Amino acid sequence: MTVMEQRGAYRPAPPPAWQLRTDPEPLLPDAAPFRVLGTEAAAEADAQLLLRLHAELVRGRRYNTQATALTKQGRLAVYPSSTGQEACEIAAALALEERDWLFPSYRDTLAAVARGLDPVRALTLLRGDWHTGYDPREHRIAPLCTPLATQLPHAVGLAHAARLKGDDVVALAMVGDGGTSEGDFHEALNFAAVWRAPVVFLVQNNGFAISVPLDKQTAAPSLAHKAVGYGMPGRLVDGNDAVAVHQVLSEAVRHAREGGGPTLVEAVTYRMEAHTNADDATRYREDDEVAAWRDHDPVLLVERELTARGLLDEDRAATVRENAEAMAADLRERMNQDPELDPMDLFTHVYAEQTSQLREQAAQLRAELEAENESDGAAR
Amino acid sequence: MTTVAVKPATMGQALGRALRDALADDPTVHVMGEDVGTLGGVFRVTDGLAEEFGDDRCTDTPLAEAGILGTAVGMAMYGLRPVVEMQFDAFAYPAFEQLISHVARMRNRTRGAMPMPITIRVPYGGGIGGVEHHSDSSEAYYMATPGLHVVTPATVADAYGLLRASIASDDPVVFLEPKRLYWSKAEWNPDTPETVEPLGKAVVRRTGRSASLITYGPSVPVCLEAAEAARAEGWDLEVVDLRSLVPFDDETVAASVRRTGRAVVVHEATGFGGPGAEIAARITERCFHHLEAPVLRVAGFDIPYPPPMLERHHLPGVDRILDAVARLQWEAEN
């Protein structure tokens, strides 16, 4: 049986015997976001996982503050901070196996770093020395995607291709709440469901698409509800609860790997900073709202649980902080070095083989560079 | 002496054969699009492929052009060579974001680590009495996007050869299929089909001394007909079939215009900001001192593609081409 034949045969029955094909009940998300931390279930959470999540969250938070500082120094053109959303990014990335693929949006640098990508290379797009600073195949991380939701169909195609080849690879595709309004979001979910592709869609609902709040973005009961119309399960999770995110994502990944098809997960979280450093968040939201989310901070939630279980003493907390500080210092130092750029690279990777038109233009630039060098030499 | 099974074949059949041979030769090739499976495509170009190779290799997709091309990007990321069909020229527009933001520049943004060997088949152009949104010539949009190859056949043999070369290319190719030539026939041997030089080589279809007609795709047969008709006026016209708009074969075009000293660019896409504007500029830059007259364009009018009952007034025909050639003579004599 081919992969295509594995889809259920479905023909609209002639009227009046029309019947809905699927009972939507099992596909519907729960009424409230799934939570572990702060509930009795937290006691069941694996201690090693909690400690790992804690260390990664602290590191992720420090990465966000350091990268934001680098924008102020002009070292980064822009940085869309994910402060407040670290649990979504890190816990989701840690739910993947090494052979799986991540399809991040421009805000998901931390997910890429949590998969082991060099923090400096993860920032190439935002620094502006090249568009993608790494080989996507080496890390199984697609390029950070700037257009909204356009990476979602890529995730579907890759997962489908992997399945055709007989590889049990899962693709995790990340998108924001605003991105769910895009046509590519719809097409990706539809293709994934029809093909039963091993994909997990993670919507990080952080409340705002730049300045537009969720109630102006959608009239759906939740973003997870959108799954039902495509015939895939929708799951709602507290995006600030790293253990809950890890658990829901791990289940969705397993479901996909075992041939169960895609899942749409909505992680409810909050963007603590502005959209980017070019945005003024005070124009569209109240300080009270931001303050309310501070008490539900993803780092705080894990720390409370670890402390309650006696797993986080001052020594351990200090070590975690020091490691994060060392990462930040290294990032700062390497980002403060000017990247070495070769202008001739402009023509190198447009086509596998340069066209005669590009060869002419490359010769023109080379001559300009040589003339520049000569005049520099003469000036000295 | 071997007997060669040469018999008349249509361009549509040659394209189908090219897809079949590509699927048979390379297990990473996948054909996908709306109606390409069971139906065999609305023009029957993919007829029999799903039956022969299974619906994993020739896949009927949901009806969504951005989704078709977007999933093809992911498949190419995993090492496959998707050949996607857009069914009709104007149906490709929803896929433009995927094409321009991802397909065209993925190689570049990943410094060569992630090539996009995708062939995008777009049946294009008018002359078949299609209703609105079924007859656009959208090649200028594709030409304006770095990273894409833009190719269009005018003969049965080229249809096969260019499509095989496009599928074999490690870069994305927008493969424009002239709809009104789907049923054009030629003697063709499917057992030893002709291959072509690497993409980007124009070919002189007819040599001549009076002027060069620079053209491609559906306008090539029209120009050949015009060249025959021009003999009555004593004009000996050369016809250059570009075959590939990107890369552009400056060498063949410039050599032809230098020989003849006069050039008319002929295409059915609109003229303003159209392919002819670029081609005329390139000819002028390279051949100015050889030119006896300005480079002229015979193009579709600058209007949305007209309803089918009026399209014959829009499409460049033999008379309009001969009028342009006559103007070249006049320009030269005064």
XYZ file of C-alpha atoms in Angstrom:
714
model
C 0.000 0.000 0.000
C 1.410 3.379 -0.949
C 1.462 6.273 1.470
C -1.280 7.925 -0.546
C -3.519 4.874 -0.309
C -3.292 4.919 3.475
C -5.700 7.822 3.589
C -9.221 6.781 4.347
C -11.449 6.482 1.299
C -13.943 9.312 1.451
C -16.728 10.196 -0.918
C -19.597 12.511 -0.153
C -22.666 10.345 0.191
C -25.609 11.413 -1.954
C -28.311 13.405 -0.197
C -30.282 13.015 1.986
C -28.108 10.391 3.697
C -25.330 12.926 4.354
C -23.330 12.129 7.442
C -20.333 13.828 8.962
C -17.277 11.697 8.395
C -15.557 12.098 11.737
C -16.785 12.601 15.226
C -15.055 15.902 15.986
C -15.053 15.295 19.733
C -11.610 13.577 19.974
C -10.086 16.329 17.824
C -11.286 19.199 20.001
C -8.903 20.876 22.433
C -9.631 20.974 26.155
C -11.499 24.011 27.439
C -8.478 25.277 29.370
C -4.755 25.113 28.557
C -3.063 21.964 29.848
C -0.874 22.642 32.912
C 1.514 20.594 35.007
C 3.508 23.073 37.103
C 1.554 24.354 40.087
C -0.725 21.305 39.961
C -0.531 17.958 41.743
C 0.730 16.368 38.529
C 3.982 18.321 38.891
C 5.203 15.818 41.454
C 5.315 13.246 38.639
C 7.603 15.375 36.493
C 11.003 13.851 35.938
C 13.647 15.608 38.055
C 16.342 15.420 35.370
C 13.990 16.962 32.822
C 13.057 19.739 35.251
C 16.693 20.542 35.903
C 17.550 20.513 32.224
C 14.578 22.737 31.363
C 15.560 25.131 34.142
C 19.146 25.453 32.941
C 18.021 25.962 29.334
C 15.359 28.516 30.318
C 17.815 30.591 32.320
C 20.270 30.419 29.441
C 17.511 31.344 26.980
C 16.446 34.332 29.075
C 20.052 35.522 29.229
C 20.396 35.058 25.480
C 17.348 37.271 24.966
C 18.663 40.068 27.190
C 22.121 39.872 25.607
C 20.796 39.928 22.051
C 18.527 42.861 22.918
C 21.558 44.712 24.327
C 23.439 44.010 21.086
C 20.702 45.772 19.090
C 21.247 48.868 21.216
C 24.948 48.747 20.362
C 24.126 48.436 16.674
C 25.534 44.915 16.439
C 22.180 43.473 15.417
C 19.888 45.146 12.908
C 16.922 43.893 14.868
C 16.094 41.273 17.499
C 12.590 39.953 18.097
C 12.891 39.015 21.754
C 11.190 35.863 22.996
C 11.409 36.849 26.668
C 8.397 35.254 28.331
C 8.124 32.653 25.583
C 11.283 30.678 26.355
C 9.350 27.641 27.571
C 7.506 27.236 24.239
C 10.696 27.374 22.243
C 12.997 25.318 24.411
C 10.606 22.630 25.655
C 9.299 22.113 22.133
C 12.776 21.804 20.627
C 13.771 19.320 23.360
C 10.804 17.123 22.437
C 12.497 16.366 19.092
C 14.965 13.613 18.298
C 18.188 14.498 16.544
C 16.903 13.196 13.188
C 13.807 15.401 13.347
C 13.530 18.810 11.690
C 12.705 22.235 13.092
C 11.033 24.951 10.979
C 11.398 28.161 12.979
C 10.004 31.635 12.420
C 12.151 34.745 12.910
C 11.379 34.800 16.667
C 12.476 31.223 17.294
C 16.236 31.665 17.633
C 16.118 29.994 21.053
C 14.533 26.843 19.649
C 17.398 26.613 17.169
C 20.003 27.198 19.896
C 18.327 24.601 22.122
C 18.896 22.105 19.279
C 22.613 22.820 19.534
C 23.089 25.562 16.937
C 25.969 27.952 17.670
C 24.394 31.089 19.240
C 26.367 33.380 16.917
C 25.418 31.499 13.764
C 21.792 31.626 14.843
C 22.016 35.433 14.688
C 23.482 35.794 11.206
C 20.138 36.781 9.678
C 19.578 39.454 12.319
C 23.147 40.744 12.240
C 22.981 41.058 8.468
C 26.201 39.360 7.383
C 24.257 36.662 5.542
C 20.690 35.398 5.451
C 21.333 32.001 7.017
C 24.511 31.344 8.939
C 24.352 27.571 8.993
C 23.812 24.546 6.778
C 20.181 23.571 7.421
C 20.881 19.918 6.607
C 23.710 19.724 9.161
C 21.452 20.809 12.029
C 18.086 19.848 10.569
C 16.932 23.396 11.168
C 15.323 25.225 8.247
C 16.377 28.862 7.753
C 14.729 31.288 10.194
C 11.692 32.377 8.200
C 10.672 36.024 7.936
C 7.506 35.840 5.796
C 4.651 34.628 7.998
C 3.655 30.956 7.923
C 5.431 30.252 4.629
C 7.713 27.723 6.343
C 4.736 25.579 7.371
C 4.155 23.967 3.951
C 7.920 23.320 3.795
C 7.647 21.331 7.011
C 4.775 19.349 5.539
C 6.679 18.615 2.322
C 9.799 17.559 4.173
C 7.909 15.299 6.549
C 6.007 13.791 3.625
C 9.258 13.203 1.695
C 10.855 11.569 4.723
C 7.884 9.253 5.098
C 8.011 8.365 1.380
C 11.648 7.396 1.892
C 10.750 5.267 4.898
C 12.466 7.500 7.492
C 10.636 8.060 10.788
C 11.415 11.760 10.835
C 9.052 14.322 12.350
C 8.919 18.018 11.450
C 8.085 20.662 14.048
C 6.791 23.882 12.505
C 6.497 27.036 14.592
C 4.258 29.996 13.915
C 2.797 32.909 15.865
C -0.841 33.818 16.455
C -0.788 36.361 13.612
C 0.583 33.739 11.246
C -2.544 31.621 11.662
C -4.440 34.173 9.563
C -2.193 33.595 6.557
C -3.242 31.411 3.652
C -0.115 29.286 3.955
C -1.171 28.271 7.476
C -4.417 26.916 6.089
C -2.812 25.191 3.112
C -0.101 23.603 5.232
C -2.570 22.181 7.743
C -4.821 20.918 4.982
C -1.999 19.210 3.077
C -0.609 17.715 6.283
C -3.960 16.264 7.285
C -4.785 14.894 3.821
C -1.321 13.338 3.494
C -1.233 12.310 7.171
C 2.224 13.872 7.231
C 4.282 13.506 10.422
C 4.190 17.183 11.353
C 3.536 19.039 14.583
C 2.349 22.620 14.223
C 3.104 24.771 17.244
C 1.315 28.104 17.465
C 2.907 30.378 20.020
C -0.014 32.603 20.868
C 1.733 35.510 22.547
C -1.285 37.809 22.417
C -0.256 40.211 19.676
C 0.653 40.271 15.997
C 2.934 43.297 16.378
C 0.125 45.479 17.827
C -3.054 43.643 16.829
C -4.560 41.607 19.675
C -5.906 38.092 19.232
C -9.589 39.107 19.273
C -8.962 41.192 16.158
C -7.061 38.297 14.588
C -9.583 35.497 14.864
C -13.134 34.757 15.920
C -12.336 31.104 16.648
C -12.897 29.847 20.232
C -9.155 29.144 20.317
C -6.449 28.739 17.698
C -6.266 25.043 18.596
C -9.911 24.700 17.532
C -8.846 25.359 13.958
C -7.431 21.824 13.848
C -10.880 20.222 13.826
C -11.796 21.552 10.405
C -8.726 19.907 8.920
C -9.345 16.587 10.621
C -6.413 16.674 13.019
C -6.338 16.924 16.816
C -5.987 20.361 18.387
C -4.265 20.733 21.748
C -4.170 23.711 24.064
C -1.245 24.077 26.448
C 0.061 26.661 28.875
C 3.024 27.989 26.924
C 4.759 29.267 30.060
C 4.709 25.817 31.659
C 7.812 24.146 30.239
C 6.863 20.712 31.567
C 3.380 20.886 30.047
C 4.758 22.066 26.698
C 7.335 19.278 26.720
C 4.699 16.702 27.541
C 2.151 17.804 24.923
C 4.803 18.205 22.238
C 6.354 14.826 23.037
C 2.943 13.182 22.682
C 2.293 14.954 19.384
C 5.738 13.997 18.073
C 5.199 10.358 19.068
C 1.757 10.368 17.462
C 3.262 11.721 14.220
C 6.196 9.299 14.277
C 3.875 6.346 14.702
C 1.902 7.314 11.596
C -0.947 9.094 13.364
C -0.560 12.258 11.302
C -0.297 15.899 12.298
C -1.344 17.753 15.443
C -1.968 21.446 15.974
C -0.772 22.674 19.359
C -1.589 26.157 20.622
C 0.708 27.319 23.393
C -0.795 30.272 25.272
C 1.980 32.618 26.329
C 2.820 36.319 26.425
C 5.399 38.482 24.717
C 6.950 40.462 27.573
C 8.951 42.777 25.305
C 7.846 44.743 22.265
C 7.577 42.990 18.885
C 11.123 44.148 18.127
C 13.235 47.072 19.241
C 11.547 49.059 16.449
C 8.128 48.720 18.128
C 6.530 50.679 20.980
C 4.373 48.257 22.970
C 3.051 50.977 25.309
C 0.825 52.198 22.452
C -1.304 49.057 22.395
C -1.224 47.411 25.827
C -1.507 48.302 29.488
C 1.238 47.879 32.095
C -1.217 45.975 34.330
C -1.551 43.250 31.743
C 2.215 42.851 31.443
C 2.566 42.830 35.225
C -0.010 40.060 35.587
C 2.085 37.812 33.348
C 5.261 38.456 35.386
C 3.964 36.221 38.137
C 3.424 33.482 35.555
C 6.963 33.688 34.205
C 8.246 30.425 32.668
C 11.559 30.514 34.571
C 9.769 31.274 37.843
C 7.325 28.383 37.400
C 10.124 25.826 37.040
C 12.135 27.381 39.874
C 9.153 27.165 42.226
C 8.714 23.482 41.482
C 12.425 22.700 41.818
C 12.647 24.621 45.104
C 9.546 22.942 46.502
C 11.092 19.571 45.735
C 14.416 20.605 47.223
C 16.177 20.171 43.890
C 17.453 23.716 43.537
C 19.762 24.961 46.221
C 21.755 28.184 46.018
C 24.875 26.396 44.706
C 23.000 24.819 41.853
C 21.193 28.068 41.015
C 24.529 29.897 40.989
C 26.061 27.332 38.616
C 23.132 27.698 36.225
C 23.454 31.502 36.344
C 27.218 31.335 35.771
C 26.818 29.061 32.748
C 24.263 31.430 31.262
C 26.585 34.362 31.987
C 29.481 32.579 30.275
C 27.309 31.974 27.203
C 26.358 35.668 27.173
C 29.976 36.784 27.542
C 31.050 34.538 24.678
C 28.167 35.761 22.527
C 29.006 39.386 23.314
C 32.670 38.939 22.535
C 32.182 37.131 19.257
C 29.374 39.437 18.130
C 31.623 42.434 18.775
C 34.090 41.184 16.193
C 33.399 42.477 12.715
C 32.473 39.616 10.415
C 34.737 39.114 7.427
C 32.685 39.458 4.281
C 33.637 38.747 0.691
C 31.563 40.938 -1.639
C 32.158 38.439 -4.453
C 29.901 36.057 -2.494
C 27.013 38.141 -3.851
C 27.266 36.237 -7.118
C 28.381 32.825 -5.898
C 25.121 31.187 -4.876
C 22.429 32.627 -7.128
C 22.566 29.618 -9.474
C 24.501 26.362 -9.430
C 26.358 27.736 -12.421
C 26.708 31.468 -12.989
C 24.882 32.869 -15.981
C 26.906 34.933 -18.443
C 24.984 37.971 -17.179
C 26.137 37.343 -13.588
C 29.697 36.666 -14.738
C 29.732 40.106 -16.368
C 28.373 41.745 -13.217
C 30.862 39.878 -11.032
C 33.690 41.147 -13.242
C 32.361 44.678 -12.826
C 32.319 44.415 -9.042
C 35.778 42.844 -8.996
C 37.128 45.771 -10.992
C 35.432 48.219 -8.618
C 36.955 46.458 -5.613
C 40.409 46.477 -7.186
C 40.103 50.183 -7.939
C 39.019 50.765 -4.329
C 42.019 48.819 -3.027
C 44.379 50.761 -5.264
C 43.043 54.122 -4.141
C 43.235 52.952 -0.503
C 46.843 51.965 -1.131
C 47.608 55.306 -2.757
C 46.040 57.154 0.170
C 48.390 55.364 2.544
C 20.048 -0.357 -41.834
C 17.892 0.366 -38.824
C 14.355 1.551 -39.237
C 13.550 4.471 -37.010
C 10.071 4.652 -35.493
C 9.498 8.238 -36.459
C 5.861 9.237 -36.419
C 3.874 12.364 -35.749
C 3.700 13.300 -32.060
C 2.165 16.303 -30.353
C 4.015 18.617 -27.994
C 1.747 17.401 -25.195
C 2.809 13.813 -25.844
C 6.484 14.764 -25.906
C 6.103 16.548 -22.556
C 4.383 13.504 -21.084
C 7.143 11.272 -22.380
C 9.754 13.547 -20.798
C 8.007 13.249 -17.419
C 7.722 9.485 -17.802
C 11.395 9.066 -18.676
C 12.457 11.366 -15.814
C 10.362 9.349 -13.335
C 11.819 6.099 -14.672
C 15.440 7.302 -14.650
C 15.507 9.025 -11.262
C 13.624 7.764 -8.191
C 13.837 11.206 -6.574
C 11.617 12.773 -9.282
C 8.019 13.342 -8.147
C 5.191 14.772 -10.244
C 2.511 16.644 -8.315
C -0.387 19.008 -8.824
C -4.145 19.282 -9.107
C -5.606 16.608 -11.457
C -2.233 15.204 -12.558
C -3.066 11.692 -11.294
C -6.225 9.855 -12.199
C -7.309 12.388 -14.815
C -3.848 12.667 -16.360
C -3.918 16.463 -16.264
C -6.497 18.714 -17.897
C -4.275 18.691 -21.021
C -3.488 14.948 -20.552
C 0.232 15.705 -20.280
C 0.558 13.443 -17.213
C -1.657 10.726 -18.679
C -0.779 7.268 -17.381
C 1.964 8.379 -14.980
C 0.039 7.644 -11.762
C -0.894 4.241 -13.150
C 2.685 3.399 -14.056
C 4.515 4.908 -11.079
C 1.875 4.954 -8.332
C 0.257 7.914 -6.657
C 3.264 8.476 -4.376
C 5.294 9.450 -7.470
C 2.507 11.196 -9.391
C 0.284 12.803 -6.800
C -3.097 14.482 -6.995
C -2.718 17.266 -4.424
C -5.349 19.391 -2.718
C -6.341 22.357 -4.861
C -3.947 24.979 -3.530
C -1.087 26.358 -5.570
C 0.861 27.861 -2.655
C 0.504 24.541 -0.859
C 1.632 22.588 -3.917
C 4.764 24.675 -4.363
C 5.346 25.134 -0.614
C 5.297 21.404 0.073
C 7.535 20.895 -2.964
C 10.090 23.152 -1.246
C 10.110 20.848 1.770
C 10.393 17.798 -0.457
C 13.371 19.352 -2.241
C 14.910 20.077 1.179
C 14.800 16.341 1.811
C 16.503 15.507 -1.494
C 13.593 14.984 -3.888
C 13.115 16.602 -7.306
C 9.507 17.731 -7.467
C 7.904 18.605 -10.797
C 4.811 20.636 -9.985
C 1.999 21.630 -12.303
C 0.151 24.935 -12.001
C -2.570 23.898 -14.501
C -3.097 27.407 -15.944
C -0.923 30.525 -16.038
C -3.167 32.702 -13.858
C -3.657 29.910 -11.328
C 0.026 30.181 -10.428
C -0.366 33.586 -8.801
C -1.277 32.255 -5.314
C 2.064 30.425 -5.386
C 4.074 33.575 -6.103
C 5.118 34.130 -2.505
C 6.531 30.623 -2.226
C 8.192 31.037 -5.622
C 9.759 34.402 -4.988
C 10.432 34.315 -1.240
C 11.648 30.721 -1.033
C 12.096 28.724 -4.247
C 14.095 31.396 -6.058
C 16.375 32.331 -3.176
C 16.816 29.243 -1.004
C 20.163 28.394 -2.623
C 21.360 31.938 -2.121
C 20.226 32.410 1.482
C 21.827 29.120 2.531
C 25.088 29.802 0.651
C 24.536 26.904 -1.673
C 23.756 24.376 1.071
C 20.128 23.974 0.061
C 19.489 23.979 -3.691
C 15.915 23.840 -5.001
C 15.772 21.426 -7.945
C 12.076 22.095 -8.591
C 10.492 22.291 -12.038
C 7.316 24.381 -12.144
C 5.216 23.569 -15.197
C 3.004 26.490 -16.160
C 0.733 26.111 -19.224
C 0.689 29.693 -20.517
C -0.503 32.033 -23.193
C -3.614 32.470 -25.297
C -5.012 31.457 -28.620
C -7.098 28.519 -27.413
C -10.313 30.406 -26.709
C -9.894 30.125 -22.960
C -12.088 32.160 -20.632
C -10.739 34.818 -18.289
C -7.677 33.820 -16.212
C -6.750 31.009 -18.629
C -4.552 32.816 -21.156
C -2.003 35.016 -19.381
C 1.614 35.322 -20.484
C 3.297 35.920 -17.155
C 6.943 35.384 -18.122
C 8.030 38.938 -17.224
C 7.189 38.313 -13.552
C 9.349 35.209 -13.505
C 12.180 36.831 -15.453
C 12.365 39.639 -12.899
C 13.141 37.199 -10.080
C 16.820 36.264 -9.610
C 17.384 32.588 -8.891
C 14.804 31.256 -11.339
C 15.399 29.820 -14.768
C 12.653 30.582 -17.268
C 12.310 28.211 -20.197
C 9.744 27.736 -22.957
C 9.728 25.274 -25.863
C 8.406 25.973 -29.352
C 8.856 22.571 -30.988
C 7.936 18.986 -30.150
C 11.585 17.952 -29.908
C 12.459 20.901 -27.671
C 9.473 20.187 -25.436
C 11.043 16.850 -24.583
C 14.645 18.016 -24.441
C 14.044 21.202 -22.467
C 11.798 19.491 -19.925
C 14.360 16.743 -19.319
C 17.082 19.385 -18.919
C 14.860 21.397 -16.561
C 14.141 18.425 -14.313
C 17.854 17.568 -14.279
C 18.772 21.143 -13.322
C 19.859 21.694 -9.726
C 18.098 25.061 -9.804
C 14.400 25.909 -9.979
C 12.998 26.197 -13.473
C 9.742 27.874 -14.450
C 8.821 25.755 -17.445
C 6.310 27.657 -19.556
C 4.273 25.394 -21.815
C 2.655 27.245 -24.744
C -0.916 25.969 -24.522
C -1.767 26.546 -28.127
C 1.182 24.395 -29.225
C 0.120 21.379 -27.107
C -1.553 19.897 -30.175
C 1.119 20.954 -32.688
C 2.604 17.894 -34.353
C 5.991 16.960 -35.691
C 7.786 13.839 -36.813
C 9.349 12.569 -33.627
C 10.980 9.394 -32.443
C 10.105 8.664 -28.818
C 12.724 5.872 -28.682
C 15.631 8.200 -29.329
C 14.302 11.597 -28.287
C 16.569 14.556 -28.801
C 18.258 16.125 -25.851
C 19.244 19.787 -25.757
C 22.329 21.722 -24.812
C 22.369 23.019 -21.218
C 19.566 25.494 -20.505
C 20.268 28.960 -21.834
C 21.012 28.329 -25.514
C 18.944 30.012 -28.187
C 18.654 28.473 -31.630
C 18.358 30.011 -35.087
C 15.254 28.377 -36.581
C 15.615 30.042 -39.965
C 18.559 31.941 -41.339
C 18.084 35.197 -43.206
C 19.826 38.447 -44.132
C 17.237 41.249 -44.006
C 16.288 41.328 -40.330
C 16.157 39.142 -37.203
C 12.898 38.162 -35.534
C 13.738 37.439 -31.903
C 11.001 35.326 -30.359
C 10.084 32.328 -28.186
C 7.365 29.840 -27.324
C 3.988 30.302 -29.016
C 5.240 33.130 -31.239
C 7.932 31.035 -32.931
C 5.593 29.357 -35.471
C 3.978 32.759 -36.138
C 7.378 34.289 -36.877
C 8.325 31.392 -39.158
C 5.076 31.913 -41.036
C 5.794 35.637 -41.255
C 9.271 34.904 -42.591
C 7.794 32.744 -45.353
C 5.262 35.431 -46.230
C 7.995 38.083 -46.233
C 9.742 36.397 -49.133
C 7.051 37.850 -51.419
C 8.269 41.329 -50.403
C 11.846 40.351 -51.085
C 12.748 40.221 -47.381
C 14.851 37.365 -46.058
C 14.083 37.131 -42.344
C 16.082 35.265 -39.714
C 14.115 33.710 -36.836
C 15.803 33.224 -33.456
C 14.001 30.983 -30.943
C 15.263 31.981 -27.479
C 14.073 28.746 -25.758
C 15.380 30.151 -22.478
C 14.584 33.655 -21.238
C 16.757 33.154 -18.155
C 19.632 32.599 -18.652
C 19.508 34.807 -21.723
C 21.646 33.866 -24.715
C 23.106 37.289 -25.529
C 25.677 35.721 -27.800
C 23.317 34.051 -30.274
C 20.987 37.049 -30.339
C 23.768 39.604 -30.794
C 25.440 37.507 -33.511
C 22.166 37.333 -35.435
C 21.434 41.058 -35.155
C 24.999 41.958 -36.140
C 24.540 39.850 -39.282
C 21.209 41.366 -40.251
C 21.457 44.867 -38.760
C 17.755 44.931 -37.887
C 15.692 43.320 -35.175
C 12.063 42.870 -34.170
C 11.227 41.224 -30.857
C 7.968 39.280 -31.002
C 5.953 37.924 -28.068
C 2.340 37.831 -26.945
C 2.966 39.096 -23.409
C 2.170 42.774 -22.921
C 4.822 45.122 -24.245
C 5.167 47.713 -21.474
C 7.695 46.383 -18.973
C 7.549 43.131 -20.890
C 10.265 40.714 -21.975
C 10.741 42.614 -25.244
C 11.779 45.745 -23.378
C 14.662 43.878 -21.767
C 15.608 42.103 -24.977
C 15.545 45.316 -27.062
C 17.713 47.072 -24.478
C 20.240 44.235 -24.474
C 20.394 44.258 -28.284
C 20.875 48.023 -28.357
C 23.668 47.874 -25.770
C 25.543 45.204 -27.684
C 24.804 45.957 -31.334
C 24.255 49.719 -31.539
C 26.839 50.278 -34.232
C 25.522 47.400 -36.306
C 21.911 48.556 -36.226
C 20.363 50.090 -39.338
C 17.103 50.838 -37.521
C 15.726 50.981 -33.990
C 14.872 47.648 -32.381
C 11.098 47.255 -32.608
C 8.694 45.213 -30.539
C 5.583 43.397 -31.643
C 3.819 42.400 -28.445
C 0.375 41.926 -27.005
C -1.426 45.183 -26.240
C -1.039 46.611 -22.733
C -4.406 45.316 -21.625
C -5.657 42.541 -19.378
C -5.918 39.436 -21.531
C -9.033 39.944 -23.660
C -12.129 37.735 -23.832
C -11.698 34.856 -26.293
C -13.846 36.381 -29.044
C -11.456 39.317 -29.242
C -8.141 37.626 -28.594
C -7.170 37.448 -32.294
C -6.933 41.258 -32.274
C -4.569 41.143 -29.315
C -2.201 38.356 -30.286
C 0.695 39.333 -32.553
C 0.010 37.820 -35.962
C 1.822 37.642 -39.284
C 0.503 40.992 -40.562
C 1.571 42.903 -37.485
C 5.042 41.366 -37.696
C 5.338 42.236 -41.395
C 4.223 45.799 -40.672
C 7.027 46.099 -38.149
C 9.533 44.718 -40.621
C 8.310 47.264 -43.154
C 8.974 50.007 -40.614
C 12.528 48.715 -40.240
C 13.025 49.140 -43.976
C 11.650 52.652 -43.834
C 13.831 53.582 -40.896
C 16.849 52.322 -42.810
C 16.093 54.235 -45.989
C 15.482 57.638 -44.391
